[in-house]
């Protein structure tokens, strides 16, 4: 295999803090900043993280445990070069007691992801999830590639991913009175992109290899 020319200028990161939840006793008020913060555009690769179904001016209110609401993150290629794109999702984790959805019986306290969703077709989850602690808050982090297990799908200039990563998010069936009341919960989502040119020239298109290269270059760039 040919050596890959590692060019940090071919990388862009768009970061969005998409979910902000203030939990009440048995319900919640849902809001979101719904904006891309800390956008890095380097070289000719430019992407935008979008949520067409989310209205930041009219967020759903009084979100109750086990209730779903619309969230539909997708990526648009706003640059001039084709790109392979990824989404990183961090789900807040807490040690909580939940209720069985069918019987209502309590399930013993355990570390649980507080939000659930179903991945749409056209995306591939790279790994089972990595625990992280950020600002003393616990998260489970997942990486998703636009494509399949065998190959990333190139996102042409001006196009948007055919499907959002997911269409809605569900807050799990948490029992009240566990310290989540009026607590701010965040579910950060980050979009990553790298131009396809050097990768396809070197027969590199599988998600694991592309992400490894992209992640390594991102760390180097962030450290400059």
mmCIF file of C-alpha atoms in Angstrom:
data_model
loop_
_atom_site.group_PDB
_atom_site.id
_atom_site.type_symbol
_atom_site.label_atom_id
_atom_site.label_comp_id
_atom_site.label_asym_id
_atom_site.label_seq_id
_atom_site.Cartn_x
_atom_site.Cartn_y
_atom_site.Cartn_z
ATOM 1 C CA UNK A 1 0.000 0.000 0.000
ATOM 2 C CA UNK A 2 1.301 3.443 -0.828
ATOM 3 C CA UNK A 3 2.174 5.819 1.928
ATOM 4 C CA UNK A 4 -0.617 8.281 2.658
ATOM 5 C CA UNK A 5 0.318 11.918 2.468
ATOM 6 C CA UNK A 6 -0.878 13.283 5.789
ATOM 7 C CA UNK A 7 -2.070 16.782 5.071
ATOM 8 C CA UNK A 8 -3.672 18.467 8.035
ATOM 9 C CA UNK A 9 -5.136 21.106 5.766
ATOM 10 C CA UNK A 10 -7.640 18.586 4.432
ATOM 11 C CA UNK A 11 -9.579 18.434 7.700
ATOM 12 C CA UNK A 12 -12.481 20.345 9.122
ATOM 13 C CA UNK A 13 -14.423 19.977 12.334
ATOM 14 C CA UNK A 14 -17.840 21.391 13.063
ATOM 15 C CA UNK A 15 -18.979 21.167 16.660
ATOM 16 C CA UNK A 16 -22.531 21.566 17.857
ATOM 17 C CA UNK A 17 -23.873 21.313 21.368
ATOM 18 C CA UNK A 18 -27.246 20.039 20.247
ATOM 19 C CA UNK A 19 -29.080 19.070 23.388
ATOM 20 C CA UNK A 20 -29.565 20.879 26.644
ATOM 21 C CA UNK A 21 -32.063 19.405 29.072
ATOM 22 C CA UNK A 22 -33.194 20.803 32.418
ATOM 23 C CA UNK A 23 -34.829 17.914 34.246
ATOM 24 C CA UNK A 24 -37.811 18.494 36.527
ATOM 25 C CA UNK A 25 -39.212 16.114 39.100
ATOM 26 C CA UNK A 26 -41.146 13.945 36.635
ATOM 27 C CA UNK A 27 -40.829 16.029 33.488
ATOM 28 C CA UNK A 28 -38.295 18.251 31.809
ATOM 29 C CA UNK A 29 -37.895 21.497 29.920
ATOM 30 C CA UNK A 30 -36.025 20.974 26.694
ATOM 31 C CA UNK A 31 -33.938 23.607 24.977
ATOM 32 C CA UNK A 32 -30.913 23.772 22.712
ATOM 33 C CA UNK A 33 -28.315 26.221 21.535
ATOM 34 C CA UNK A 34 -28.746 24.687 18.054
ATOM 35 C CA UNK A 35 -25.673 26.328 16.628
ATOM 36 C CA UNK A 36 -22.275 25.226 15.418
ATOM 37 C CA UNK A 37 -19.653 26.312 17.929
ATOM 38 C CA UNK A 38 -15.875 26.189 17.395
ATOM 39 C CA UNK A 39 -16.108 25.570 13.655
ATOM 40 C CA UNK A 40 -12.724 24.814 12.152
ATOM 41 C CA UNK A 41 -12.395 25.117 8.388
ATOM 42 C CA UNK A 42 -9.029 24.114 7.000
ATOM 43 C CA UNK A 43 -8.033 23.917 3.343
ATOM 44 C CA UNK A 44 -10.819 23.280 0.853
ATOM 45 C CA UNK A 45 -12.938 20.997 3.046
ATOM 46 C CA UNK A 46 -16.019 22.674 4.490
ATOM 47 C CA UNK A 47 -18.994 20.982 6.117
ATOM 48 C CA UNK A 48 -22.056 22.123 8.034
ATOM 49 C CA UNK A 49 -23.909 20.260 10.777
ATOM 50 C CA UNK A 50 -27.656 20.726 10.266
ATOM 51 C CA UNK A 51 -30.935 19.731 11.961
ATOM 52 C CA UNK A 52 -33.796 20.510 9.554
ATOM 53 C CA UNK A 53 -36.497 19.164 11.869
ATOM 54 C CA UNK A 54 -35.388 21.137 14.902
ATOM 55 C CA UNK A 55 -36.849 24.580 15.576
ATOM 56 C CA UNK A 56 -34.613 26.408 18.091
ATOM 57 C CA UNK A 57 -37.243 29.114 18.533
ATOM 58 C CA UNK A 58 -39.962 26.655 19.578
ATOM 59 C CA UNK A 59 -38.342 23.849 21.575
ATOM 60 C CA UNK A 60 -40.566 21.148 23.113
ATOM 61 C CA UNK A 61 -41.403 21.778 26.758
ATOM 62 C CA UNK A 62 -42.044 19.493 29.729
ATOM 63 C CA UNK A 63 -40.192 16.502 28.355
ATOM 64 C CA UNK A 64 -41.172 13.532 30.481
ATOM 65 C CA UNK A 65 -39.169 10.350 31.067
ATOM 66 C CA UNK A 66 -39.687 7.894 28.203
ATOM 67 C CA UNK A 67 -40.771 10.701 25.860
ATOM 68 C CA UNK A 68 -39.318 11.180 22.377
ATOM 69 C CA UNK A 69 -38.606 14.436 20.544
ATOM 70 C CA UNK A 70 -37.293 15.352 17.112
ATOM 71 C CA UNK A 71 -33.523 15.617 16.621
ATOM 72 C CA UNK A 72 -32.118 14.883 13.160
ATOM 73 C CA UNK A 73 -28.387 15.663 12.761
ATOM 74 C CA UNK A 74 -27.078 15.528 9.200
ATOM 75 C CA UNK A 75 -24.020 16.864 7.382
ATOM 76 C CA UNK A 76 -23.901 19.137 4.334
ATOM 77 C CA UNK A 77 -20.760 19.451 2.218
ATOM 78 C CA UNK A 78 -20.452 23.203 1.647
ATOM 79 C CA UNK A 79 -16.931 23.025 0.192
ATOM 80 C CA UNK A 80 -15.616 22.361 -3.294
ATOM 81 C CA UNK A 81 -14.137 18.890 -2.696
ATOM 82 C CA UNK A 82 -15.816 15.545 -2.087
ATOM 83 C CA UNK A 83 -15.458 14.433 1.536
ATOM 84 C CA UNK A 84 -15.791 11.450 3.820
ATOM 85 C CA UNK A 85 -17.786 12.536 6.879
ATOM 86 C CA UNK A 86 -18.313 11.313 10.426
ATOM 87 C CA UNK A 87 -20.438 12.198 13.445
ATOM 88 C CA UNK A 88 -19.303 11.863 17.048
ATOM 89 C CA UNK A 89 -22.134 11.627 19.599
ATOM 90 C CA UNK A 90 -21.633 11.938 23.344
ATOM 91 C CA UNK A 91 -24.529 10.666 25.472
ATOM 92 C CA UNK A 92 -24.681 11.758 29.135
ATOM 93 C CA UNK A 93 -24.454 8.900 31.631
ATOM 94 C CA UNK A 94 -25.777 8.802 35.211
ATOM 95 C CA UNK A 95 -26.270 6.218 37.914
ATOM 96 C CA UNK A 96 -30.061 6.086 38.045
ATOM 97 C CA UNK A 97 -33.030 3.912 38.864
ATOM 98 C CA UNK A 98 -35.403 3.348 35.942
ATOM 99 C CA UNK A 99 -38.857 1.839 35.564
ATOM 100 C CA UNK A 100 -39.723 -1.124 33.378
ATOM 101 C CA UNK A 101 -41.738 0.200 30.452
ATOM 102 C CA UNK A 102 -44.177 -2.722 30.484
ATOM 103 C CA UNK A 103 -44.723 -3.345 34.211
ATOM 104 C CA UNK A 104 -43.650 -0.070 35.810
ATOM 105 C CA UNK A 105 -41.464 -1.993 38.274
ATOM 106 C CA UNK A 106 -38.268 -0.326 39.422
ATOM 107 C CA UNK A 107 -34.974 -1.476 37.972
ATOM 108 C CA UNK A 108 -31.967 -1.252 40.285
ATOM 109 C CA UNK A 109 -29.637 1.729 39.971
ATOM 110 C CA UNK A 110 -26.864 1.426 37.407
ATOM 111 C CA UNK A 111 -24.808 3.657 35.116
ATOM 112 C CA UNK A 112 -27.101 4.306 32.157
ATOM 113 C CA UNK A 113 -27.100 6.423 29.029
ATOM 114 C CA UNK A 114 -29.853 8.991 29.522
ATOM 115 C CA UNK A 115 -30.863 9.261 25.853
ATOM 116 C CA UNK A 116 -31.640 6.619 23.244
ATOM 117 C CA UNK A 117 -32.054 6.744 19.469
ATOM 118 C CA UNK A 118 -32.136 4.475 16.409
ATOM 119 C CA UNK A 119 -29.428 4.859 13.779
ATOM 120 C CA UNK A 120 -30.744 5.303 10.243
ATOM 121 C CA UNK A 121 -29.613 3.414 7.145
ATOM 122 C CA UNK A 122 -26.568 4.788 5.389
ATOM 123 C CA UNK A 123 -24.510 5.138 8.576
ATOM 124 C CA UNK A 124 -22.084 2.766 10.281
ATOM 125 C CA UNK A 125 -21.143 2.699 13.962
ATOM 126 C CA UNK A 126 -17.386 2.239 14.311
ATOM 127 C CA UNK A 127 -17.197 0.990 17.873
ATOM 128 C CA UNK A 128 -19.310 -0.051 20.847
ATOM 129 C CA UNK A 129 -18.785 3.181 22.718
ATOM 130 C CA UNK A 130 -16.059 4.763 24.795
ATOM 131 C CA UNK A 131 -16.639 6.158 28.296
ATOM 132 C CA UNK A 132 -15.393 9.716 28.796
ATOM 133 C CA UNK A 133 -15.447 12.260 31.595
ATOM 134 C CA UNK A 134 -15.623 15.905 30.529
ATOM 135 C CA UNK A 135 -15.921 18.747 33.061
ATOM 136 C CA UNK A 136 -16.694 16.141 35.722
ATOM 137 C CA UNK A 137 -19.633 14.823 33.677
ATOM 138 C CA UNK A 138 -19.743 11.231 32.406
ATOM 139 C CA UNK A 139 -20.513 10.383 28.782
ATOM 140 C CA UNK A 140 -20.542 7.413 26.440
ATOM 141 C CA UNK A 141 -19.044 8.430 23.100
ATOM 142 C CA UNK A 142 -19.902 6.859 19.741
ATOM 143 C CA UNK A 143 -18.363 7.411 16.291
ATOM 144 C CA UNK A 144 -20.478 7.046 13.143
ATOM 145 C CA UNK A 145 -19.275 6.993 9.537
ATOM 146 C CA UNK A 146 -21.412 7.981 6.597
ATOM 147 C CA UNK A 147 -21.255 4.720 4.664
ATOM 148 C CA UNK A 148 -20.987 1.014 5.458
ATOM 149 C CA UNK A 149 -18.588 -1.205 7.368
ATOM 150 C CA UNK A 150 -16.500 -1.752 4.238
ATOM 151 C CA UNK A 151 -16.394 1.746 2.762
ATOM 152 C CA UNK A 152 -17.206 5.353 3.540
ATOM 153 C CA UNK A 153 -19.668 7.033 1.205
ATOM 154 C CA UNK A 154 -18.200 10.104 -0.472
ATOM 155 C CA UNK A 155 -20.330 13.202 0.132
ATOM 156 C CA UNK A 156 -20.110 15.309 -3.053
ATOM 157 C CA UNK A 157 -19.713 19.060 -2.964
ATOM 158 C CA UNK A 158 -23.042 20.784 -2.315
ATOM 159 C CA UNK A 159 -24.787 17.595 -1.147
ATOM 160 C CA UNK A 160 -26.239 16.561 2.185
ATOM 161 C CA UNK A 161 -26.164 13.072 3.731
ATOM 162 C CA UNK A 162 -29.079 11.047 2.337
ATOM 163 C CA UNK A 163 -30.327 10.318 5.855
ATOM 164 C CA UNK A 164 -29.905 12.034 9.185
ATOM 165 C CA UNK A 165 -27.964 9.937 11.689
ATOM 166 C CA UNK A 166 -31.218 9.564 13.633
ATOM 167 C CA UNK A 167 -34.632 11.224 13.518
ATOM 168 C CA UNK A 168 -35.521 11.501 17.178
ATOM 169 C CA UNK A 169 -34.139 11.066 20.677
ATOM 170 C CA UNK A 170 -35.848 9.440 23.647
ATOM 171 C CA UNK A 171 -35.227 10.347 27.276
ATOM 172 C CA UNK A 172 -35.094 7.065 29.236
ATOM 173 C CA UNK A 173 -37.693 6.109 31.846
ATOM 174 C CA UNK A 174 -35.943 7.602 34.877
ATOM 175 C CA UNK A 175 -37.583 7.530 38.312
ATOM 176 C CA UNK A 176 -37.878 10.983 39.897
ATOM 177 C CA UNK A 177 -35.928 12.172 42.922
ATOM 178 C CA UNK A 178 -32.420 11.035 41.934
ATOM 179 C CA UNK A 179 -30.612 14.347 41.763
ATOM 180 C CA UNK A 180 -31.337 15.113 38.115
ATOM 181 C CA UNK A 181 -33.880 17.759 38.987
ATOM 182 C CA UNK A 182 -32.956 21.115 37.459
ATOM 183 C CA UNK A 183 -29.661 19.628 36.280
ATOM 184 C CA UNK A 184 -28.264 20.659 32.907
ATOM 185 C CA UNK A 185 -27.627 17.654 30.667
ATOM 186 C CA UNK A 186 -25.769 18.035 27.375
ATOM 187 C CA UNK A 187 -25.558 15.714 24.393
ATOM 188 C CA UNK A 188 -22.743 17.120 22.215
ATOM 189 C CA UNK A 189 -22.554 16.123 18.564
ATOM 190 C CA UNK A 190 -19.509 16.857 16.384
ATOM 191 C CA UNK A 191 -19.178 16.576 12.622
ATOM 192 C CA UNK A 192 -15.861 15.709 10.977
ATOM 193 C CA UNK A 193 -14.843 15.709 7.324
ATOM 194 C CA UNK A 194 -11.758 14.864 5.274
ATOM 195 C CA UNK A 195 -11.360 15.204 1.514
ATOM 196 C CA UNK A 196 -11.401 11.954 -0.414
ATOM 197 C CA UNK A 197 -8.613 12.686 -2.919
ATOM 198 C CA UNK A 198 -5.492 11.365 -1.169
ATOM 199 C CA UNK A 199 -7.422 8.498 0.432
ATOM 200 C CA UNK A 200 -8.947 7.077 -2.723
ATOM 201 C CA UNK A 201 -5.640 7.468 -4.542
ATOM 202 C CA UNK A 202 -4.159 5.153 -1.907
ATOM 203 C CA UNK A 203 -7.133 2.742 -1.787
ATOM 204 C CA UNK A 204 -8.160 3.821 1.702
ATOM 205 C CA UNK A 205 -11.910 4.129 2.164
ATOM 206 C CA UNK A 206 -12.971 1.815 5.008
ATOM 207 C CA UNK A 207 -14.358 3.773 7.980
ATOM 208 C CA UNK A 208 -11.907 2.426 10.583
ATOM 209 C CA UNK A 209 -8.843 3.419 8.569
ATOM 210 C CA UNK A 210 -10.214 6.778 7.464
ATOM 211 C CA UNK A 211 -11.265 7.696 11.010
ATOM 212 C CA UNK A 212 -7.874 6.646 12.421
ATOM 213 C CA UNK A 213 -6.123 8.972 9.990
ATOM 214 C CA UNK A 214 -8.620 11.785 10.494
ATOM 215 C CA UNK A 215 -8.547 11.525 14.274
ATOM 216 C CA UNK A 216 -4.732 11.499 14.388
ATOM 217 C CA UNK A 217 -4.457 14.580 12.188
ATOM 218 C CA UNK A 218 -7.177 16.343 14.159
ATOM 219 C CA UNK A 219 -5.258 15.832 17.408
ATOM 220 C CA UNK A 220 -2.081 17.180 15.809
ATOM 221 C CA UNK A 221 -3.880 20.193 14.423
ATOM 222 C CA UNK A 222 -5.693 20.921 17.676
ATOM 223 C CA UNK A 223 -2.378 20.909 19.469
ATOM 224 C CA UNK A 224 -0.836 23.599 17.273
#
